[in-house]
């Protein structure tokens, strides 16, 4: 990832983040408890939205995104530690975190299945994994449009896949879906899942 996308990300997303997205994030992150891992923290848009958590460890592969996040990091009222790391290879032991958070990140990860494997692995039994993602739409015309736009979109938006069927990926895991909400005619979803106590890490 170069400097251009991190510099333009907040500006590009500001209209959405000021309105509906902020409400979605606040509602989702209110479910986060205890020791929290945030995957792909980007420019730190979530940092001031956490409450009732002990600490957040935020991983982000891009040094430029970490640089852009410093202002929000300084303003946070909770302890947040930023680590440069990949979601596909998390540098943490099994069953470490009470809550794992991923917001608008699985669309850009080259191997989302491996990232999900890692997120489930580091989450404690009975812990929560919270998602806010854009997904492939059910509407046939709109999903076809997503397919058509994705090649150009990936180049403009640093690898973001408009056509990624993230909800199906999540449902492939034996996670309990506690709550699922969709927005903008199913383009975005917010999901609260729980890792069963009987789940065995592979």
mmCIF file with all atom_site columns, C-alpha atoms in Angstrom:
data_model
loop_
_atom_site.group_PDB
_atom_site.id
_atom_site.type_symbol
_atom_site.label_atom_id
_atom_site.label_alt_id
_atom_site.label_comp_id
_atom_site.label_asym_id
_atom_site.label_entity_id
_atom_site.label_seq_id
_atom_site.pdbx_PDB_ins_code
_atom_site.Cartn_x
_atom_site.Cartn_y
_atom_site.Cartn_z
_atom_site.occupancy
_atom_site.B_iso_or_equiv
_atom_site.pdbx_formal_charge
_atom_site.auth_seq_id
_atom_site.auth_comp_id
_atom_site.auth_asym_id
_atom_site.auth_atom_id
_atom_site.pdbx_PDB_model_num
ATOM 1   C CA . UNK A 1 1   ? 0.000   0.000   0.000   1.00 0.00 ? 1   UNK A CA 1
ATOM 2   C CA . UNK A 1 2   ? 1.370   3.406   -0.992  1.00 0.00 ? 2   UNK A CA 1
ATOM 3   C CA . UNK A 1 3   ? 0.768   6.798   0.589   1.00 0.00 ? 3   UNK A CA 1
ATOM 4   C CA . UNK A 1 4   ? -1.991  7.975   -1.762  1.00 0.00 ? 4   UNK A CA 1
ATOM 5   C CA . UNK A 1 5   ? -4.801  5.678   -0.570  1.00 0.00 ? 5   UNK A CA 1
ATOM 6   C CA . UNK A 1 6   ? -4.219  6.280   3.189   1.00 0.00 ? 6   UNK A CA 1
ATOM 7   C CA . UNK A 1 7   ? -4.151  10.047  2.570   1.00 0.00 ? 7   UNK A CA 1
ATOM 8   C CA . UNK A 1 8   ? -7.418  10.019  0.643   1.00 0.00 ? 8   UNK A CA 1
ATOM 9   C CA . UNK A 1 9   ? -9.284  7.383   2.674   1.00 0.00 ? 9   UNK A CA 1
ATOM 10  C CA . UNK A 1 10  ? -10.723 9.592   5.414   1.00 0.00 ? 10  UNK A CA 1
ATOM 11  C CA . UNK A 1 11  ? -11.699 12.315  2.931   1.00 0.00 ? 11  UNK A CA 1
ATOM 12  C CA . UNK A 1 12  ? -13.410 9.824   0.632   1.00 0.00 ? 12  UNK A CA 1
ATOM 13  C CA . UNK A 1 13  ? -15.266 8.111   3.482   1.00 0.00 ? 13  UNK A CA 1
ATOM 14  C CA . UNK A 1 14  ? -16.210 11.239  5.448   1.00 0.00 ? 14  UNK A CA 1
ATOM 15  C CA . UNK A 1 15  ? -19.759 11.663  4.046   1.00 0.00 ? 15  UNK A CA 1
ATOM 16  C CA . UNK A 1 16  ? -20.659 8.078   4.995   1.00 0.00 ? 16  UNK A CA 1
ATOM 17  C CA . UNK A 1 17  ? -18.790 8.076   8.311   1.00 0.00 ? 17  UNK A CA 1
ATOM 18  C CA . UNK A 1 18  ? -20.460 11.271  9.562   1.00 0.00 ? 18  UNK A CA 1
ATOM 19  C CA . UNK A 1 19  ? -23.931 9.834   9.150   1.00 0.00 ? 19  UNK A CA 1
ATOM 20  C CA . UNK A 1 20  ? -25.017 6.190   8.997   1.00 0.00 ? 20  UNK A CA 1
ATOM 21  C CA . UNK A 1 21  ? -21.645 4.505   9.395   1.00 0.00 ? 21  UNK A CA 1
ATOM 22  C CA . UNK A 1 22  ? -20.908 6.185   12.707  1.00 0.00 ? 22  UNK A CA 1
ATOM 23  C CA . UNK A 1 23  ? -24.196 4.938   14.161  1.00 0.00 ? 23  UNK A CA 1
ATOM 24  C CA . UNK A 1 24  ? -23.509 1.422   12.882  1.00 0.00 ? 24  UNK A CA 1
ATOM 25  C CA . UNK A 1 25  ? -20.011 1.453   14.370  1.00 0.00 ? 25  UNK A CA 1
ATOM 26  C CA . UNK A 1 26  ? -21.200 2.776   17.746  1.00 0.00 ? 26  UNK A CA 1
ATOM 27  C CA . UNK A 1 27  ? -23.889 0.099   18.006  1.00 0.00 ? 27  UNK A CA 1
ATOM 28  C CA . UNK A 1 28  ? -21.521 -2.696  16.971  1.00 0.00 ? 28  UNK A CA 1
ATOM 29  C CA . UNK A 1 29  ? -18.598 -1.626  19.161  1.00 0.00 ? 29  UNK A CA 1
ATOM 30  C CA . UNK A 1 30  ? -20.853 -1.280  22.206  1.00 0.00 ? 30  UNK A CA 1
ATOM 31  C CA . UNK A 1 31  ? -20.854 -5.096  22.167  1.00 0.00 ? 31  UNK A CA 1
ATOM 32  C CA . UNK A 1 32  ? -17.042 -5.261  22.535  1.00 0.00 ? 32  UNK A CA 1
ATOM 33  C CA . UNK A 1 33  ? -15.847 -6.260  26.001  1.00 0.00 ? 33  UNK A CA 1
ATOM 34  C CA . UNK A 1 34  ? -12.619 -7.081  27.808  1.00 0.00 ? 34  UNK A CA 1
ATOM 35  C CA . UNK A 1 35  ? -9.345  -7.484  25.929  1.00 0.00 ? 35  UNK A CA 1
ATOM 36  C CA . UNK A 1 36  ? -10.021 -6.511  22.302  1.00 0.00 ? 36  UNK A CA 1
ATOM 37  C CA . UNK A 1 37  ? -8.237  -7.150  19.009  1.00 0.00 ? 37  UNK A CA 1
ATOM 38  C CA . UNK A 1 38  ? -9.083  -4.861  16.103  1.00 0.00 ? 38  UNK A CA 1
ATOM 39  C CA . UNK A 1 39  ? -8.023  -6.266  12.736  1.00 0.00 ? 39  UNK A CA 1
ATOM 40  C CA . UNK A 1 40  ? -7.068  -3.757  10.050  1.00 0.00 ? 40  UNK A CA 1
ATOM 41  C CA . UNK A 1 41  ? -7.546  -0.628  12.145  1.00 0.00 ? 41  UNK A CA 1
ATOM 42  C CA . UNK A 1 42  ? -6.655  1.689   9.257   1.00 0.00 ? 42  UNK A CA 1
ATOM 43  C CA . UNK A 1 43  ? -6.692  5.367   10.226  1.00 0.00 ? 43  UNK A CA 1
ATOM 44  C CA . UNK A 1 44  ? -8.201  4.619   13.652  1.00 0.00 ? 44  UNK A CA 1
ATOM 45  C CA . UNK A 1 45  ? -11.804 5.524   12.876  1.00 0.00 ? 45  UNK A CA 1
ATOM 46  C CA . UNK A 1 46  ? -13.015 3.214   15.679  1.00 0.00 ? 46  UNK A CA 1
ATOM 47  C CA . UNK A 1 47  ? -10.616 4.360   18.377  1.00 0.00 ? 47  UNK A CA 1
ATOM 48  C CA . UNK A 1 48  ? -12.873 6.891   20.112  1.00 0.00 ? 48  UNK A CA 1
ATOM 49  C CA . UNK A 1 49  ? -15.950 4.649   19.853  1.00 0.00 ? 49  UNK A CA 1
ATOM 50  C CA . UNK A 1 50  ? -14.890 1.922   22.259  1.00 0.00 ? 50  UNK A CA 1
ATOM 51  C CA . UNK A 1 51  ? -16.315 1.858   25.775  1.00 0.00 ? 51  UNK A CA 1
ATOM 52  C CA . UNK A 1 52  ? -16.340 -0.683  28.610  1.00 0.00 ? 52  UNK A CA 1
ATOM 53  C CA . UNK A 1 53  ? -13.214 -2.443  27.302  1.00 0.00 ? 53  UNK A CA 1
ATOM 54  C CA . UNK A 1 54  ? -9.950  -3.099  29.127  1.00 0.00 ? 54  UNK A CA 1
ATOM 55  C CA . UNK A 1 55  ? -7.554  -2.561  26.237  1.00 0.00 ? 55  UNK A CA 1
ATOM 56  C CA . UNK A 1 56  ? -7.504  -2.626  22.429  1.00 0.00 ? 56  UNK A CA 1
ATOM 57  C CA . UNK A 1 57  ? -4.677  -4.105  20.384  1.00 0.00 ? 57  UNK A CA 1
ATOM 58  C CA . UNK A 1 58  ? -5.021  -2.720  16.857  1.00 0.00 ? 58  UNK A CA 1
ATOM 59  C CA . UNK A 1 59  ? -3.169  -4.437  14.025  1.00 0.00 ? 59  UNK A CA 1
ATOM 60  C CA . UNK A 1 60  ? -2.605  -2.776  10.670  1.00 0.00 ? 60  UNK A CA 1
ATOM 61  C CA . UNK A 1 61  ? -0.273  -3.929  7.863   1.00 0.00 ? 61  UNK A CA 1
ATOM 62  C CA . UNK A 1 62  ? 0.293   -0.464  6.353   1.00 0.00 ? 62  UNK A CA 1
ATOM 63  C CA . UNK A 1 63  ? 2.846   1.822   7.996   1.00 0.00 ? 63  UNK A CA 1
ATOM 64  C CA . UNK A 1 64  ? 1.171   4.740   6.213   1.00 0.00 ? 64  UNK A CA 1
ATOM 65  C CA . UNK A 1 65  ? -2.205  3.924   7.775   1.00 0.00 ? 65  UNK A CA 1
ATOM 66  C CA . UNK A 1 66  ? -0.538  3.639   11.194  1.00 0.00 ? 66  UNK A CA 1
ATOM 67  C CA . UNK A 1 67  ? 1.008   7.052   10.629  1.00 0.00 ? 67  UNK A CA 1
ATOM 68  C CA . UNK A 1 68  ? -2.402  8.519   9.758   1.00 0.00 ? 68  UNK A CA 1
ATOM 69  C CA . UNK A 1 69  ? -3.940  6.927   12.875  1.00 0.00 ? 69  UNK A CA 1
ATOM 70  C CA . UNK A 1 70  ? -1.640  8.672   15.358  1.00 0.00 ? 70  UNK A CA 1
ATOM 71  C CA . UNK A 1 71  ? -3.898  11.702  15.867  1.00 0.00 ? 71  UNK A CA 1
ATOM 72  C CA . UNK A 1 72  ? -6.859  9.523   16.810  1.00 0.00 ? 72  UNK A CA 1
ATOM 73  C CA . UNK A 1 73  ? -4.619  7.293   18.917  1.00 0.00 ? 73  UNK A CA 1
ATOM 74  C CA . UNK A 1 74  ? -3.549  10.286  21.035  1.00 0.00 ? 74  UNK A CA 1
ATOM 75  C CA . UNK A 1 75  ? -7.174  11.345  21.583  1.00 0.00 ? 75  UNK A CA 1
ATOM 76  C CA . UNK A 1 76  ? -8.401  7.916   22.681  1.00 0.00 ? 76  UNK A CA 1
ATOM 77  C CA . UNK A 1 77  ? -9.693  7.648   26.249  1.00 0.00 ? 77  UNK A CA 1
ATOM 78  C CA . UNK A 1 78  ? -8.829  3.934   26.461  1.00 0.00 ? 78  UNK A CA 1
ATOM 79  C CA . UNK A 1 79  ? -5.517  2.117   26.138  1.00 0.00 ? 79  UNK A CA 1
ATOM 80  C CA . UNK A 1 80  ? -4.791  1.225   22.512  1.00 0.00 ? 80  UNK A CA 1
ATOM 81  C CA . UNK A 1 81  ? -1.652  -0.472  21.261  1.00 0.00 ? 81  UNK A CA 1
ATOM 82  C CA . UNK A 1 82  ? -0.951  -0.408  17.513  1.00 0.00 ? 82  UNK A CA 1
ATOM 83  C CA . UNK A 1 83  ? 1.071   -3.219  15.936  1.00 0.00 ? 83  UNK A CA 1
ATOM 84  C CA . UNK A 1 84  ? 2.109   -3.535  12.299  1.00 0.00 ? 84  UNK A CA 1
ATOM 85  C CA . UNK A 1 85  ? 1.024   -7.045  11.357  1.00 0.00 ? 85  UNK A CA 1
ATOM 86  C CA . UNK A 1 86  ? -0.957  -9.043  8.808   1.00 0.00 ? 86  UNK A CA 1
ATOM 87  C CA . UNK A 1 87  ? -4.423  -10.428 9.522   1.00 0.00 ? 87  UNK A CA 1
ATOM 88  C CA . UNK A 1 88  ? -3.418  -13.676 7.831   1.00 0.00 ? 88  UNK A CA 1
ATOM 89  C CA . UNK A 1 89  ? -0.681  -14.286 10.400  1.00 0.00 ? 89  UNK A CA 1
ATOM 90  C CA . UNK A 1 90  ? -1.630  -12.801 13.760  1.00 0.00 ? 90  UNK A CA 1
ATOM 91  C CA . UNK A 1 91  ? 1.270   -12.661 16.267  1.00 0.00 ? 91  UNK A CA 1
ATOM 92  C CA . UNK A 1 92  ? -0.823  -13.860 19.218  1.00 0.00 ? 92  UNK A CA 1
ATOM 93  C CA . UNK A 1 93  ? -1.434  -17.128 21.032  1.00 0.00 ? 93  UNK A CA 1
ATOM 94  C CA . UNK A 1 94  ? -4.654  -19.138 20.718  1.00 0.00 ? 94  UNK A CA 1
ATOM 95  C CA . UNK A 1 95  ? -7.621  -17.944 22.798  1.00 0.00 ? 95  UNK A CA 1
ATOM 96  C CA . UNK A 1 96  ? -6.093  -14.565 23.712  1.00 0.00 ? 96  UNK A CA 1
ATOM 97  C CA . UNK A 1 97  ? -8.878  -12.017 23.138  1.00 0.00 ? 97  UNK A CA 1
ATOM 98  C CA . UNK A 1 98  ? -12.378 -11.572 24.589  1.00 0.00 ? 98  UNK A CA 1
ATOM 99  C CA . UNK A 1 99  ? -13.512 -9.700  21.462  1.00 0.00 ? 99  UNK A CA 1
ATOM 100 C CA . UNK A 1 100 ? -12.204 -9.504  17.895  1.00 0.00 ? 100 UNK A CA 1
ATOM 101 C CA . UNK A 1 101 ? -13.339 -6.627  15.659  1.00 0.00 ? 101 UNK A CA 1
ATOM 102 C CA . UNK A 1 102 ? -13.152 -6.284  11.870  1.00 0.00 ? 102 UNK A CA 1
ATOM 103 C CA . UNK A 1 103 ? -14.729 -3.257  10.188  1.00 0.00 ? 103 UNK A CA 1
ATOM 104 C CA . UNK A 1 104 ? -14.537 -2.684  6.428   1.00 0.00 ? 104 UNK A CA 1
ATOM 105 C CA . UNK A 1 105 ? -11.372 -4.746  6.178   1.00 0.00 ? 105 UNK A CA 1
ATOM 106 C CA . UNK A 1 106 ? -12.146 -8.255  4.880   1.00 0.00 ? 106 UNK A CA 1
ATOM 107 C CA . UNK A 1 107 ? -12.816 -6.825  1.418   1.00 0.00 ? 107 UNK A CA 1
ATOM 108 C CA . UNK A 1 108 ? -9.140  -5.888  1.000   1.00 0.00 ? 108 UNK A CA 1
ATOM 109 C CA . UNK A 1 109 ? -7.326  -8.813  2.638   1.00 0.00 ? 109 UNK A CA 1
ATOM 110 C CA . UNK A 1 110 ? -5.746  -11.029 -0.064  1.00 0.00 ? 110 UNK A CA 1
ATOM 111 C CA . UNK A 1 111 ? -6.693  -14.257 1.761   1.00 0.00 ? 111 UNK A CA 1
ATOM 112 C CA . UNK A 1 112 ? -9.852  -13.542 3.781   1.00 0.00 ? 112 UNK A CA 1
ATOM 113 C CA . UNK A 1 113 ? -10.363 -17.200 4.718   1.00 0.00 ? 113 UNK A CA 1
ATOM 114 C CA . UNK A 1 114 ? -6.922  -17.371 6.328   1.00 0.00 ? 114 UNK A CA 1
ATOM 115 C CA . UNK A 1 115 ? -7.631  -14.084 8.114   1.00 0.00 ? 115 UNK A CA 1
ATOM 116 C CA . UNK A 1 116 ? -10.884 -15.510 9.482   1.00 0.00 ? 116 UNK A CA 1
ATOM 117 C CA . UNK A 1 117 ? -9.045  -18.654 10.589  1.00 0.00 ? 117 UNK A CA 1
ATOM 118 C CA . UNK A 1 118 ? -6.666  -16.454 12.541  1.00 0.00 ? 118 UNK A CA 1
ATOM 119 C CA . UNK A 1 119 ? -9.412  -14.281 14.028  1.00 0.00 ? 119 UNK A CA 1
ATOM 120 C CA . UNK A 1 120 ? -11.272 -17.343 15.287  1.00 0.00 ? 120 UNK A CA 1
ATOM 121 C CA . UNK A 1 121 ? -8.045  -18.893 16.590  1.00 0.00 ? 121 UNK A CA 1
ATOM 122 C CA . UNK A 1 122 ? -7.069  -15.924 18.776  1.00 0.00 ? 122 UNK A CA 1
ATOM 123 C CA . UNK A 1 123 ? -10.614 -15.360 20.096  1.00 0.00 ? 123 UNK A CA 1
ATOM 124 C CA . UNK A 1 124 ? -11.401 -16.983 23.444  1.00 0.00 ? 124 UNK A CA 1
ATOM 125 C CA . UNK A 1 125 ? -14.139 -19.632 23.670  1.00 0.00 ? 125 UNK A CA 1
ATOM 126 C CA . UNK A 1 126 ? -17.461 -17.818 24.224  1.00 0.00 ? 126 UNK A CA 1
ATOM 127 C CA . UNK A 1 127 ? -15.745 -14.640 22.976  1.00 0.00 ? 127 UNK A CA 1
ATOM 128 C CA . UNK A 1 128 ? -17.249 -12.341 20.356  1.00 0.00 ? 128 UNK A CA 1
ATOM 129 C CA . UNK A 1 129 ? -16.176 -11.641 16.794  1.00 0.00 ? 129 UNK A CA 1
ATOM 130 C CA . UNK A 1 130 ? -17.784 -8.469  15.435  1.00 0.00 ? 130 UNK A CA 1
ATOM 131 C CA . UNK A 1 131 ? -17.971 -7.597  11.738  1.00 0.00 ? 131 UNK A CA 1
ATOM 132 C CA . UNK A 1 132 ? -19.024 -4.530  9.752   1.00 0.00 ? 132 UNK A CA 1
ATOM 133 C CA . UNK A 1 133 ? -18.384 -5.218  6.081   1.00 0.00 ? 133 UNK A CA 1
ATOM 134 C CA . UNK A 1 134 ? -19.632 -4.578  2.585   1.00 0.00 ? 134 UNK A CA 1
ATOM 135 C CA . UNK A 1 135 ? -20.638 -7.773  0.813   1.00 0.00 ? 135 UNK A CA 1
ATOM 136 C CA . UNK A 1 136 ? -21.855 -9.222  -2.448  1.00 0.00 ? 136 UNK A CA 1
ATOM 137 C CA . UNK A 1 137 ? -25.517 -8.281  -2.801  1.00 0.00 ? 137 UNK A CA 1
ATOM 138 C CA . UNK A 1 138 ? -28.392 -10.728 -3.271  1.00 0.00 ? 138 UNK A CA 1
ATOM 139 C CA . UNK A 1 139 ? -30.022 -8.625  -5.996  1.00 0.00 ? 139 UNK A CA 1
ATOM 140 C CA . UNK A 1 140 ? -29.005 -10.221 -9.290  1.00 0.00 ? 140 UNK A CA 1
ATOM 141 C CA . UNK A 1 141 ? -28.563 -6.968  -11.203 1.00 0.00 ? 141 UNK A CA 1
ATOM 142 C CA . UNK A 1 142 ? -26.616 -5.245  -8.410  1.00 0.00 ? 142 UNK A CA 1
ATOM 143 C CA . UNK A 1 143 ? -24.381 -8.255  -7.772  1.00 0.00 ? 143 UNK A CA 1
ATOM 144 C CA . UNK A 1 144 ? -23.608 -8.401  -11.515 1.00 0.00 ? 144 UNK A CA 1
ATOM 145 C CA . UNK A 1 145 ? -22.740 -4.703  -11.354 1.00 0.00 ? 145 UNK A CA 1
ATOM 146 C CA . UNK A 1 146 ? -20.394 -5.423  -8.460  1.00 0.00 ? 146 UNK A CA 1
ATOM 147 C CA . UNK A 1 147 ? -18.691 -8.113  -10.531 1.00 0.00 ? 147 UNK A CA 1
ATOM 148 C CA . UNK A 1 148 ? -18.278 -5.712  -13.448 1.00 0.00 ? 148 UNK A CA 1
ATOM 149 C CA . UNK A 1 149 ? -16.907 -2.875  -11.300 1.00 0.00 ? 149 UNK A CA 1
ATOM 150 C CA . UNK A 1 150 ? -14.523 -4.921  -9.145  1.00 0.00 ? 150 UNK A CA 1
ATOM 151 C CA . UNK A 1 151 ? -11.437 -5.044  -11.441 1.00 0.00 ? 151 UNK A CA 1
ATOM 152 C CA . UNK A 1 152 ? -11.282 -1.249  -11.760 1.00 0.00 ? 152 UNK A CA 1
ATOM 153 C CA . UNK A 1 153 ? -12.376 -0.712  -8.145  1.00 0.00 ? 153 UNK A CA 1
ATOM 154 C CA . UNK A 1 154 ? -9.524  -2.897  -6.854  1.00 0.00 ? 154 UNK A CA 1
ATOM 155 C CA . UNK A 1 155 ? -6.989  -0.714  -8.645  1.00 0.00 ? 155 UNK A CA 1
ATOM 156 C CA . UNK A 1 156 ? -8.487  2.542   -7.360  1.00 0.00 ? 156 UNK A CA 1
ATOM 157 C CA . UNK A 1 157 ? -9.152  1.376   -3.786  1.00 0.00 ? 157 UNK A CA 1
ATOM 158 C CA . UNK A 1 158 ? -6.000  -0.576  -3.014  1.00 0.00 ? 158 UNK A CA 1
ATOM 159 C CA . UNK A 1 159 ? -7.322  -4.089  -3.558  1.00 0.00 ? 159 UNK A CA 1
ATOM 160 C CA . UNK A 1 160 ? -10.879 -3.665  -2.273  1.00 0.00 ? 160 UNK A CA 1
ATOM 161 C CA . UNK A 1 161 ? -13.164 -6.368  -3.731  1.00 0.00 ? 161 UNK A CA 1
ATOM 162 C CA . UNK A 1 162 ? -16.736 -5.157  -4.206  1.00 0.00 ? 162 UNK A CA 1
ATOM 163 C CA . UNK A 1 163 ? -17.888 -8.662  -5.109  1.00 0.00 ? 163 UNK A CA 1
ATOM 164 C CA . UNK A 1 164 ? -16.526 -10.550 -2.107  1.00 0.00 ? 164 UNK A CA 1
ATOM 165 C CA . UNK A 1 165 ? -19.149 -12.835 -0.525  1.00 0.00 ? 165 UNK A CA 1
ATOM 166 C CA . UNK A 1 166 ? -17.997 -12.190 3.036   1.00 0.00 ? 166 UNK A CA 1
ATOM 167 C CA . UNK A 1 167 ? -21.239 -13.270 4.690   1.00 0.00 ? 167 UNK A CA 1
ATOM 168 C CA . UNK A 1 168 ? -20.920 -16.755 3.167   1.00 0.00 ? 168 UNK A CA 1
ATOM 169 C CA . UNK A 1 169 ? -17.326 -16.899 4.375   1.00 0.00 ? 169 UNK A CA 1
ATOM 170 C CA . UNK A 1 170 ? -18.461 -16.094 7.923   1.00 0.00 ? 170 UNK A CA 1
ATOM 171 C CA . UNK A 1 171 ? -21.277 -18.646 7.754   1.00 0.00 ? 171 UNK A CA 1
ATOM 172 C CA . UNK A 1 172 ? -18.787 -21.356 6.781   1.00 0.00 ? 172 UNK A CA 1
ATOM 173 C CA . UNK A 1 173 ? -17.409 -21.222 10.309  1.00 0.00 ? 173 UNK A CA 1
ATOM 174 C CA . UNK A 1 174 ? -19.223 -22.838 13.268  1.00 0.00 ? 174 UNK A CA 1
ATOM 175 C CA . UNK A 1 175 ? -19.744 -19.454 14.853  1.00 0.00 ? 175 UNK A CA 1
ATOM 176 C CA . UNK A 1 176 ? -23.045 -18.594 16.495  1.00 0.00 ? 176 UNK A CA 1
ATOM 177 C CA . UNK A 1 177 ? -24.584 -15.583 14.752  1.00 0.00 ? 177 UNK A CA 1
ATOM 178 C CA . UNK A 1 178 ? -26.106 -13.625 17.600  1.00 0.00 ? 178 UNK A CA 1
ATOM 179 C CA . UNK A 1 179 ? -27.243 -10.648 15.522  1.00 0.00 ? 179 UNK A CA 1
ATOM 180 C CA . UNK A 1 180 ? -27.181 -9.791  11.813  1.00 0.00 ? 180 UNK A CA 1
ATOM 181 C CA . UNK A 1 181 ? -28.262 -6.452  10.359  1.00 0.00 ? 181 UNK A CA 1
ATOM 182 C CA . UNK A 1 182 ? -28.017 -5.255  6.778   1.00 0.00 ? 182 UNK A CA 1
ATOM 183 C CA . UNK A 1 183 ? -27.924 -1.731  5.378   1.00 0.00 ? 183 UNK A CA 1
ATOM 184 C CA . UNK A 1 184 ? -28.170 -0.018  1.998   1.00 0.00 ? 184 UNK A CA 1
ATOM 185 C CA . UNK A 1 185 ? -30.231 -2.828  0.435   1.00 0.00 ? 185 UNK A CA 1
ATOM 186 C CA . UNK A 1 186 ? -27.825 -5.488  1.673   1.00 0.00 ? 186 UNK A CA 1
ATOM 187 C CA . UNK A 1 187 ? -24.590 -3.860  0.501   1.00 0.00 ? 187 UNK A CA 1
ATOM 188 C CA . UNK A 1 188 ? -23.341 -3.584  4.103   1.00 0.00 ? 188 UNK A CA 1
ATOM 189 C CA . UNK A 1 189 ? -23.776 -5.958  7.034   1.00 0.00 ? 189 UNK A CA 1
ATOM 190 C CA . UNK A 1 190 ? -23.064 -5.779  10.759  1.00 0.00 ? 190 UNK A CA 1
ATOM 191 C CA . UNK A 1 191 ? -22.714 -9.154  12.446  1.00 0.00 ? 191 UNK A CA 1
ATOM 192 C CA . UNK A 1 192 ? -22.211 -10.175 16.068  1.00 0.00 ? 192 UNK A CA 1
ATOM 193 C CA . UNK A 1 193 ? -20.907 -13.737 16.327  1.00 0.00 ? 193 UNK A CA 1
ATOM 194 C CA . UNK A 1 194 ? -19.824 -15.875 19.265  1.00 0.00 ? 194 UNK A CA 1
ATOM 195 C CA . UNK A 1 195 ? -17.111 -18.526 19.205  1.00 0.00 ? 195 UNK A CA 1
ATOM 196 C CA . UNK A 1 196 ? -18.605 -21.669 20.784  1.00 0.00 ? 196 UNK A CA 1
ATOM 197 C CA . UNK A 1 197 ? -16.933 -22.996 23.917  1.00 0.00 ? 197 UNK A CA 1
ATOM 198 C CA . UNK A 1 198 ? -16.631 -26.359 22.146  1.00 0.00 ? 198 UNK A CA 1
ATOM 199 C CA . UNK A 1 199 ? -14.712 -24.895 19.176  1.00 0.00 ? 199 UNK A CA 1
ATOM 200 C CA . UNK A 1 200 ? -11.348 -26.625 18.618  1.00 0.00 ? 200 UNK A CA 1
ATOM 201 C CA . UNK A 1 201 ? -8.632  -24.549 16.985  1.00 0.00 ? 201 UNK A CA 1
ATOM 202 C CA . UNK A 1 202 ? -7.055  -26.394 14.061  1.00 0.00 ? 202 UNK A CA 1
#
